[in-house]
Coordinates of C-alpha atoms and ligand atoms in Angstrom, one line a residue:
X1 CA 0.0 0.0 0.0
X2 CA 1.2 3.3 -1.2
X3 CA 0.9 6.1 2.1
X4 CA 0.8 9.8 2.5
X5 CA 0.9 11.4 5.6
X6 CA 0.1 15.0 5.8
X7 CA 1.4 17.0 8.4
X8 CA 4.7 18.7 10.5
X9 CA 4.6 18.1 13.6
X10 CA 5.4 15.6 16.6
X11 CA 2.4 14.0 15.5
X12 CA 2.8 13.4 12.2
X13 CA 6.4 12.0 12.8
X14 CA 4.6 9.4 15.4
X15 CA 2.3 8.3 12.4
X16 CA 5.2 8.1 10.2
X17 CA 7.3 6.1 12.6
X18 CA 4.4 3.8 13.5
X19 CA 2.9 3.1 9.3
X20 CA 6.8 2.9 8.4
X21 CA 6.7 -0.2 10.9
X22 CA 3.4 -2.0 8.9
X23 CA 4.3 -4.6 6.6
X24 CA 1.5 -3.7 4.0
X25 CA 3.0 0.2 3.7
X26 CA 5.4 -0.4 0.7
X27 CA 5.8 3.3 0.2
X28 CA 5.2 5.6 2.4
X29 CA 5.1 9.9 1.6
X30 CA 5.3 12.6 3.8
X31 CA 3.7 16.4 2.7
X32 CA 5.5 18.7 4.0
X33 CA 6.9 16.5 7.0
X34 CA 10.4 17.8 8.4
X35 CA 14.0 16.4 9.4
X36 CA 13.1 13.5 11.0
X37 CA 10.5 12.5 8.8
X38 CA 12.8 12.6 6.1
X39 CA 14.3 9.3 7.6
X40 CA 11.5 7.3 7.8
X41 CA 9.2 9.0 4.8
X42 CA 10.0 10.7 1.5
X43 CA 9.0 14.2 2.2
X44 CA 7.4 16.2 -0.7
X45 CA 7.1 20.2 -0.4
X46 CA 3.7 20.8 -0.5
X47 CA 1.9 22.8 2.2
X48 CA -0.4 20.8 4.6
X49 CA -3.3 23.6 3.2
X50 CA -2.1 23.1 -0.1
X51 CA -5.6 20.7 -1.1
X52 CA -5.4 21.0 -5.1
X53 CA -1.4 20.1 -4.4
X54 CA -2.2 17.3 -2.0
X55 CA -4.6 15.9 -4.7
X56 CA -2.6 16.2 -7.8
X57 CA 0.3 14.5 -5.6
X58 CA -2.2 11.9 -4.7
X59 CA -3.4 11.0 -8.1
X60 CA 0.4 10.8 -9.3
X61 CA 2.0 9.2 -6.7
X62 CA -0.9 6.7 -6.7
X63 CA -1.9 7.4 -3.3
X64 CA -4.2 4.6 -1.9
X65 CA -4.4 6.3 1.8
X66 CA -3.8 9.3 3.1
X67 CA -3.6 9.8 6.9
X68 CA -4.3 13.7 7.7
X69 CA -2.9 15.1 10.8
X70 CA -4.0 18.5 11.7
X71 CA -7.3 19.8 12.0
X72 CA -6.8 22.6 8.7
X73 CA -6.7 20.4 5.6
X74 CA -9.9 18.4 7.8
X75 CA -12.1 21.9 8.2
X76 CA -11.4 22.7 4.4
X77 CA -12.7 19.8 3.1
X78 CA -9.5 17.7 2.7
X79 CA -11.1 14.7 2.6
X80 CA -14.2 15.5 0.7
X81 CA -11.9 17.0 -2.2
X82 CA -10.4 13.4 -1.9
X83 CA -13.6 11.7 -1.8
X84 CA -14.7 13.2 -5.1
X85 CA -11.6 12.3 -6.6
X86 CA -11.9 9.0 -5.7
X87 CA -9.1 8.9 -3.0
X88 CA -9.6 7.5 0.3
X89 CA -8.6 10.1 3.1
X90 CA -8.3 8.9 7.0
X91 CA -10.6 12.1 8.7
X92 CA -13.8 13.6 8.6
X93 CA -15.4 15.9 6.4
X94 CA -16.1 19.2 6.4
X95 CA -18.9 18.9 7.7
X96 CA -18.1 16.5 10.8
X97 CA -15.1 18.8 11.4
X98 CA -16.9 21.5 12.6
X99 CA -16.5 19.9 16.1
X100 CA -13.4 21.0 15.8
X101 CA -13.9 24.7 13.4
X102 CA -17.0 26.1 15.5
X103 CA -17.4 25.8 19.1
X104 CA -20.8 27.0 18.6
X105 CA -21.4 24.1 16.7
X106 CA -20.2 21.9 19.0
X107 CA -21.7 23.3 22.3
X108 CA -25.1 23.5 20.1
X109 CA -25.0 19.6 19.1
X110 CA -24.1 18.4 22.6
X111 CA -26.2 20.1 24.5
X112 CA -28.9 18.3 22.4
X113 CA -27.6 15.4 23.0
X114 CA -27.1 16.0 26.8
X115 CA -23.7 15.9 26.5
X116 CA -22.5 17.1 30.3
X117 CA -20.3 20.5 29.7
X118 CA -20.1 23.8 30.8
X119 CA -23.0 26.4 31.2
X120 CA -22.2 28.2 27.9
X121 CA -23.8 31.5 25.8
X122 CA -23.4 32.4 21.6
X123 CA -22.9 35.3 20.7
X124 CA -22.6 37.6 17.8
X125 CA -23.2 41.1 19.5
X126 CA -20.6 41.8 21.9
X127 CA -23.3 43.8 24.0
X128 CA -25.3 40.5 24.9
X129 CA -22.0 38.7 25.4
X130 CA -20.8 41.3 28.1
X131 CA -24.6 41.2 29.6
X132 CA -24.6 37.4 29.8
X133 CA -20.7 38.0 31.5
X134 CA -22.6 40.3 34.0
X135 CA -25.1 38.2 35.0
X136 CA -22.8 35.2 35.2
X137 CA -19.9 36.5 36.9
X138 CA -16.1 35.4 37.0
X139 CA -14.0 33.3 36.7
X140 CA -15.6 32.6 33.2
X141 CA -14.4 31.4 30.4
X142 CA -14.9 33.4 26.9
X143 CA -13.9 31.6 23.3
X144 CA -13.3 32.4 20.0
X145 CA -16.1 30.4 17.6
X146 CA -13.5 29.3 15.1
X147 CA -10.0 28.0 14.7
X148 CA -7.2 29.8 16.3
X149 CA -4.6 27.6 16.7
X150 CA -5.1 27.6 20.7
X151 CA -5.0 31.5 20.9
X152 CA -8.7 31.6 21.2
X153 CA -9.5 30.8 24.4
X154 CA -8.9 33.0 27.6
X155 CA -9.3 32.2 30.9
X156 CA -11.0 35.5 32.9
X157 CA -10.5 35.4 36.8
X158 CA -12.7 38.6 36.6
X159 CA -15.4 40.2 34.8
X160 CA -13.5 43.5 33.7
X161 CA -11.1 40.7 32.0
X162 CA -13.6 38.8 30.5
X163 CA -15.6 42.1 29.0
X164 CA -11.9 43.1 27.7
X165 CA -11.7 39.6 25.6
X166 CA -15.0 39.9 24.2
X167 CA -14.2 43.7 23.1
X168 CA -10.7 41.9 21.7
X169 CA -12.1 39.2 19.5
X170 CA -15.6 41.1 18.5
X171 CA -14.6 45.0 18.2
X172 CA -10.5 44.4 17.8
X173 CA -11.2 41.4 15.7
X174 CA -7.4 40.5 16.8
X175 CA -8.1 36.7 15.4
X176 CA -9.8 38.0 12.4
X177 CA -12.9 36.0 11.6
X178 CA -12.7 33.2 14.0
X179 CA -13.9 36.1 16.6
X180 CA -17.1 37.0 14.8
X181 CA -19.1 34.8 17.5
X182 CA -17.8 34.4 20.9
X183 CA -18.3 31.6 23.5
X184 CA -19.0 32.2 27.0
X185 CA -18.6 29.5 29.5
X186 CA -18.7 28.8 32.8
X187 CA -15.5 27.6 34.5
X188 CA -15.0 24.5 34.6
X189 CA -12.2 23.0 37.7
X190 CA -10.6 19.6 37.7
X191 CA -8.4 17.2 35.8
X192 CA -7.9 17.4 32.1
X193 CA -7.9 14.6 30.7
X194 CA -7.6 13.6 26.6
X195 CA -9.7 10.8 25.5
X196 CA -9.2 9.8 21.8
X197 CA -11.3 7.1 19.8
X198 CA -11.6 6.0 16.4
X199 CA -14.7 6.3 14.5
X200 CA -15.9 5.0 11.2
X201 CA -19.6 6.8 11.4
X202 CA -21.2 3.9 13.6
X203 CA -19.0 1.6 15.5
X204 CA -16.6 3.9 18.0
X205 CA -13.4 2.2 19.3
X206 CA -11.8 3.7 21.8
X207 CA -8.0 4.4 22.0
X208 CA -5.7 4.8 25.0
X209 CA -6.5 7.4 27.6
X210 CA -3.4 9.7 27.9
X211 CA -2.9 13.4 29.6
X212 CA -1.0 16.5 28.1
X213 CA 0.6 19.5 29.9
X214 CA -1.1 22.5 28.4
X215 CA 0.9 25.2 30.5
X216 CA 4.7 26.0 29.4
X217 CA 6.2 26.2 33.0
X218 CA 6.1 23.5 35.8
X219 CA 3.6 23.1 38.6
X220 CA 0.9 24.0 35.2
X221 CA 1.7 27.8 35.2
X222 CA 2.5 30.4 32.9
X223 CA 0.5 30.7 29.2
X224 CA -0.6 27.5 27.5
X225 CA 0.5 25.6 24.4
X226 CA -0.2 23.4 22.1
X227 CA 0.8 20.7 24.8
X228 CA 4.5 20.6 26.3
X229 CA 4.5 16.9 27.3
X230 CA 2.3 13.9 27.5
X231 CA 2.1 9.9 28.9
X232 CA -0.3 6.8 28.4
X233 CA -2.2 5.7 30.0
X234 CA -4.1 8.1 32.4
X235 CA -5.1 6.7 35.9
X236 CA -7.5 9.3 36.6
X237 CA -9.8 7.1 33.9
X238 CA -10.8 3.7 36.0
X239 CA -13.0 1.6 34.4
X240 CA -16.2 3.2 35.2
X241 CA -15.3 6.7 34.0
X242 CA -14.5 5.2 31.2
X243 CA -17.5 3.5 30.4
X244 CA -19.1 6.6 31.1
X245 CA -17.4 8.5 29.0
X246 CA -18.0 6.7 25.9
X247 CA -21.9 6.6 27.5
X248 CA -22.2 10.3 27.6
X249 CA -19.9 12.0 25.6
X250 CA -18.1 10.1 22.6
X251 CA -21.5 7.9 21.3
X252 CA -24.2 10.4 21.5
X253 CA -21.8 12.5 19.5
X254 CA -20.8 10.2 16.7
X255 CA -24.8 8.8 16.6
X256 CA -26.4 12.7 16.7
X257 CA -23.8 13.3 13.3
X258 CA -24.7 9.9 11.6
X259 CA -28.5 10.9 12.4
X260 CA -28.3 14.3 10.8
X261 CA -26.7 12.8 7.9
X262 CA -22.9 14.0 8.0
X263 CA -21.0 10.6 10.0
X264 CA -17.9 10.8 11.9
X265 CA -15.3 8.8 10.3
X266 CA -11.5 9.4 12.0
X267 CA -10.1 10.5 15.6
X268 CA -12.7 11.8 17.6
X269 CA -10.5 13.9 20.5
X270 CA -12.6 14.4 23.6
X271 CA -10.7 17.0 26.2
X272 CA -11.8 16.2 29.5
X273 CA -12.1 18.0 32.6
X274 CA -12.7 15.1 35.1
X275 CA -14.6 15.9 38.7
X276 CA -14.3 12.2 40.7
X277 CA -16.3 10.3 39.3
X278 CA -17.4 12.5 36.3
X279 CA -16.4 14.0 33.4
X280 CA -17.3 17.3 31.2
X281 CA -16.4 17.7 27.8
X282 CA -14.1 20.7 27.5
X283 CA -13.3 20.6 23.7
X284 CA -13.1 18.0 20.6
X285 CA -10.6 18.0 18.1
X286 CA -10.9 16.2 14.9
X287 CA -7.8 14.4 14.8
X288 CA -4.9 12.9 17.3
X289 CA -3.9 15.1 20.1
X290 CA 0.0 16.4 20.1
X291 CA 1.8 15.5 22.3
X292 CA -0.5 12.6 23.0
X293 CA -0.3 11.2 19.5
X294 CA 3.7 10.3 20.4
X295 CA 2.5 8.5 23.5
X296 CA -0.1 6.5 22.1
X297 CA 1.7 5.4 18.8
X298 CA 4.7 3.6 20.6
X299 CA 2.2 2.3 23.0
X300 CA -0.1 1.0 19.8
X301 CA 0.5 -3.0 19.2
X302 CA -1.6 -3.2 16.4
X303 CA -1.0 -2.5 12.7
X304 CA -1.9 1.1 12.1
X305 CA -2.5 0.9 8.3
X306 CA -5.4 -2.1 9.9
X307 CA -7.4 0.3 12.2
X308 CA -7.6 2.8 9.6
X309 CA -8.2 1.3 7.0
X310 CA -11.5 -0.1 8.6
X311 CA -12.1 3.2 10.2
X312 CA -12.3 4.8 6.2
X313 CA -14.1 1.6 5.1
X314 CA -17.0 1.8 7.7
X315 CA -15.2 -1.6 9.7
X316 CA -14.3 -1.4 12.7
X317 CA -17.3 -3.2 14.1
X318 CA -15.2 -6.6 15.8
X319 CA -12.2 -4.6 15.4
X320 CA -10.2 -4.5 18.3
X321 CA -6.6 -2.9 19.3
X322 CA -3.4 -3.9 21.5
X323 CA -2.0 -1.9 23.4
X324 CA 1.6 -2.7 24.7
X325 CA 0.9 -2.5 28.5
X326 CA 3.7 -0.2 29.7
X327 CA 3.8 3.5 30.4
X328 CA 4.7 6.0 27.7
X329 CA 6.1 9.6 28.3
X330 CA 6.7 12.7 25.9
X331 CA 8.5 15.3 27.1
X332 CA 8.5 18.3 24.6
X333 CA 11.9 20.2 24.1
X334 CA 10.8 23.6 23.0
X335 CA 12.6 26.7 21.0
X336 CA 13.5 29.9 23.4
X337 CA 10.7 32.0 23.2
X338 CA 7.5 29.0 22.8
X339 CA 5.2 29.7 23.3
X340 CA 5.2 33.4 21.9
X341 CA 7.7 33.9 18.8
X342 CA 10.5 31.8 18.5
X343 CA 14.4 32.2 16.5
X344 CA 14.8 29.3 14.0
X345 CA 18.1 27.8 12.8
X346 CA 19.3 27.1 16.4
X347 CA 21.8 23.9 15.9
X348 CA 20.6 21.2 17.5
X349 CA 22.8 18.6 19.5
X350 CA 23.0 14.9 20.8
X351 CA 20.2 13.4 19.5
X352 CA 22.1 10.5 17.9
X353 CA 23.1 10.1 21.6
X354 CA 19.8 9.2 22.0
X355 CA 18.7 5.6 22.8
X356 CA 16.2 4.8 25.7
X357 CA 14.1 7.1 23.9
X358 CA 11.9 7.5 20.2
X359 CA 13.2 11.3 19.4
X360 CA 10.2 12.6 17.5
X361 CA 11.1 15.5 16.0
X362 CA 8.7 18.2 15.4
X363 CA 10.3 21.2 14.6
X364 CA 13.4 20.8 12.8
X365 CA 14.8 21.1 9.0
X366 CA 18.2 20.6 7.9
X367 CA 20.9 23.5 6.8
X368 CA 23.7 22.7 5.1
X369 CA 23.5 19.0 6.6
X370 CA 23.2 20.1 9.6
X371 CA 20.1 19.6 12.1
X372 CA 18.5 23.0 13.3
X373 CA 15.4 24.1 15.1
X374 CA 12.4 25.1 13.0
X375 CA 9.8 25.7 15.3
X376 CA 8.6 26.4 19.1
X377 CA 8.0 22.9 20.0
X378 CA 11.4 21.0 18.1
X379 CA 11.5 17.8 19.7
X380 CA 9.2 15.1 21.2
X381 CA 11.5 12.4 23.6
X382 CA 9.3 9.6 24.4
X383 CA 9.9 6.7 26.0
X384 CA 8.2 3.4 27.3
X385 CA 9.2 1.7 30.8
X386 CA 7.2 -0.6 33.2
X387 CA 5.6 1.9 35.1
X388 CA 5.1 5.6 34.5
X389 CA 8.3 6.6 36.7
X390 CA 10.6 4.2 34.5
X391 CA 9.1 6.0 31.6
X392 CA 9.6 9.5 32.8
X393 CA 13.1 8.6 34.4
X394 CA 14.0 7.3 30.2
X395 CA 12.5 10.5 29.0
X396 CA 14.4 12.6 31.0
X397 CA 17.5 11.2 30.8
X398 CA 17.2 10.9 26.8
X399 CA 16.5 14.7 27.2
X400 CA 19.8 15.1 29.0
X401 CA 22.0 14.0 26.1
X402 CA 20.1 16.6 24.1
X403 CA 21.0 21.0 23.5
X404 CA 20.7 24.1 21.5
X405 CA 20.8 27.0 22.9
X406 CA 17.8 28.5 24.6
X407 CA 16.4 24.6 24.8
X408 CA 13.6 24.7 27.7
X409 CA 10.9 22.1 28.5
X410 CA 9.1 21.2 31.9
X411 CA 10.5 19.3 34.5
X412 CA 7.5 17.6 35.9
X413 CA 6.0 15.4 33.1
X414 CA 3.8 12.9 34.4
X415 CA 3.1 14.2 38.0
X416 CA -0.4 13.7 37.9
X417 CA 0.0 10.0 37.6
X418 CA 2.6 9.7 39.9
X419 CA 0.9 11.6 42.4
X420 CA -1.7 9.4 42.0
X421 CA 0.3 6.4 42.9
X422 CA 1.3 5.0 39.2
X423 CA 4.5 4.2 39.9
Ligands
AMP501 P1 -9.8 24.6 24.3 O1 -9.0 25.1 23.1 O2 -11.2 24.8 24.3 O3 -9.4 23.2 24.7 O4 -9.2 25.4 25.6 C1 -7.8 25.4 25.8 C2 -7.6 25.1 27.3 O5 -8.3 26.1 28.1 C3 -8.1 23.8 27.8 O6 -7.2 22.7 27.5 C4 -8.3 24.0 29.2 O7 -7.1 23.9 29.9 C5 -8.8 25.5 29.2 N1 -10.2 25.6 29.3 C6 -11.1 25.6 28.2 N2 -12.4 25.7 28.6 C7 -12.4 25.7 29.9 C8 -13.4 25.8 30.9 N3 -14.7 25.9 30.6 N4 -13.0 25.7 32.2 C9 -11.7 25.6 32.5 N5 -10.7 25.6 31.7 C10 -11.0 25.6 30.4
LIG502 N1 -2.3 18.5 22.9 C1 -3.5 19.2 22.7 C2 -3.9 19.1 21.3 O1 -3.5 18.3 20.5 O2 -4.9 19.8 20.9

């Protein structure tokens, strides 16, 4: 089978690493991938936006799956473009990724489906959004409608700041369109969790539970990011959340989108904020999470090409997956500067050094031969051991060996689930 994988990140590096490892991949393409790809993919320079590229690449190269890794190609239609072509694209359509594109959308669907969440307004007029803040009072939470790659959200501890970030995103229009409606919701405390499953529009299978570090600096302060660090499996999911989980949130989800006619085929991403023996849906994503991807990948036993393959073909009903049974950490080396603006072309060392750990790279290009930084978050260490401790102990010290200057990442990767006794 002929692959392409479409994508730059961590993430897509996992996916390459994992399909480079099926035996049915006999080629496998990468668009635009990055340094490390380039050892385990042909990379081809077409932008992961690019959708008339993608699909004159696919139709040449003879693509027979494509695997799509962020959520932009999914929003614009990726793999409806592909569909009419007559190419079969792992992901949802347009349509279904608008769980992902509007949060209005989103909060509207589940809250017919009595999906628990937080209390929530939409808005279009910043007047009744700044009323409904009024009457609601702080903390509150107030959201950008569309994508925003993860700038859209702010966390108010007060009303005055809350009124400020609606007057930001609706009058300032500082993330352009995606402001033109606003979320309010109420603040939600607890655990976050990431829940990922894999759909095929009827039959949900559910992947590995894993947990991300959202905030740049240790003890989960300072601004968020797209995730600095990640491990597999999550303890604060027992058995019973789980099945209540998939009870709640993930099924009436994927049935309410079959039912209206526009199915759920690929990763649903739940983000969970877990109260004992509950759980609200925070956010979905339409794709893997990233950092979790890197945890769950070199935890997957089963083929990868297998899962979806079924999940494009409407299969997965009987399908199962195996997991390896140990602990999997990511620890995310990031650029000086991540998560705000970052210098590129740092030369990176030591990661040939490297050999308790899988050194996803996800931020990197080569100059002159040379390996340099190309990003805020560069490089994903991840590493399995018996028990969540061995497995931070290997990432860390796989970090260790590793340096550019201005290299920072967090310290404390995984102290949920130690705290929690994992160990
Ligand atoms: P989102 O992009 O919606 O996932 O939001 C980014 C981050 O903001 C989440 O991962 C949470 O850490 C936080 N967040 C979002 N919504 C809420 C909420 N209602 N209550 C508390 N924290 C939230
Ligand atoms: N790590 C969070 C995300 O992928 O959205």
């Amino acid at each position: 089978m002929r692959v392409l994988v479409i994508g730059s990140g961590g993430r897509e590096h996992a996916l390459v690493w994992k399909l480079r490892r099926s035996p049915r991949v006999q080629a496998l393409y990468c668009a635009p991938g990055n340094a490390g790809i380039a050892a385990d993919a042909e990379c081809v320079p077409i932008a992961a936006d690019d959708l008339p590229g993608l699909e004159r690449f696919a139709r040449e190269a003879a693509i027979d799956l494509t695997v799509v890794g962020p959520e932009l190609p999914l929003t614009l239609g990726l793999v409806d473009r592909f569909a009419a072509a007559g190419l079969r694209a792992f992901g949802p359509t347009a349509a279904a990724a608008r769980l992902e594109g509007s949060k209005a959308f989103t909060k509207e669907l589940c809250h017919q489906h009595h999906v628990p969440g937080a209390a929530f307004g939409v808005f279009r007029d910043p007047a009744d959004a700044t009323a409904y803040i009024r009457e609601v009072g702080a903390p509150v939470v107030v959201k950008a409608d569309g994508l925003a790659s993860g700038k859209g959200v702010f966390i108010c501890p007060t009303v005055a700041e809350a009124t400020r970030a609606v007057d930001e995103l609706m009058r300032g229009r500082v993330l352009g369109d995606a402001g033109t409606q606003v979320v309010v919701e109420e603040f939600l405390e607890g655990e976050e969790v990431s829940f990922m499953a894999l759909s095929d529009g009827t039959t949900v299978l559910p992947l590995a539970t894993s947990q991300d570090h959202k905030r740049v600096h240790d003890g989960d302060r300072g601004p968020n990011t797209g995730g600095m660090g990640a491990y597999s499996p999550a303890p604060v999911v027992g058995p019973a959340l789980h099945e209540r989980v998939m009870r709640e949130i993930i099924e009436p989800v994927v049935h309410g989108l079959a039912r209206q006619g526009t199915p759920y085929v690929g990763v649903l991403y739940a983000g969970l904020m877990v109260q004992g023996d509950r759980a609200k849906l925070l956010e979905f994503n339409v794709r893997f999470g990233d950092p979790e991807a890197q945890v769950l990948l070199v935890r997957l036993r089963s083929d990868l090409v297998d899962l979806l393959e079924r999940a494009t073909a409407g299969r997965l009903a009987g399908a199962s997956v195996d997991w390896d049974p140990r602990a999997a950490v990511c620890v995310v080396l990031a650029a000086e500067g991540y998560p705000g603006a970052v210098e590129r072309g740092r030369p990176i060392a030591g990661v040939d050094e490297v050999t308790e750990a899988v050194v996803f790279h996800a931020g990197t290009r080569l100059s002159d031969g040379a390996l340099v930084t190309d990003g805020g978050r560069v490089l994903g260490v991840t590493a399995l051991g018996d028990t969540t401790r061995e497995a931070v102990e290997a990432a860390y010290g796989a970090a260790a060996r590793i340096h550019w200057p201005g290299m920072h990442y967090r310290r404390d990767i995984g102290h949920c689930a130690l705290a929690r006794g994992a160990a």
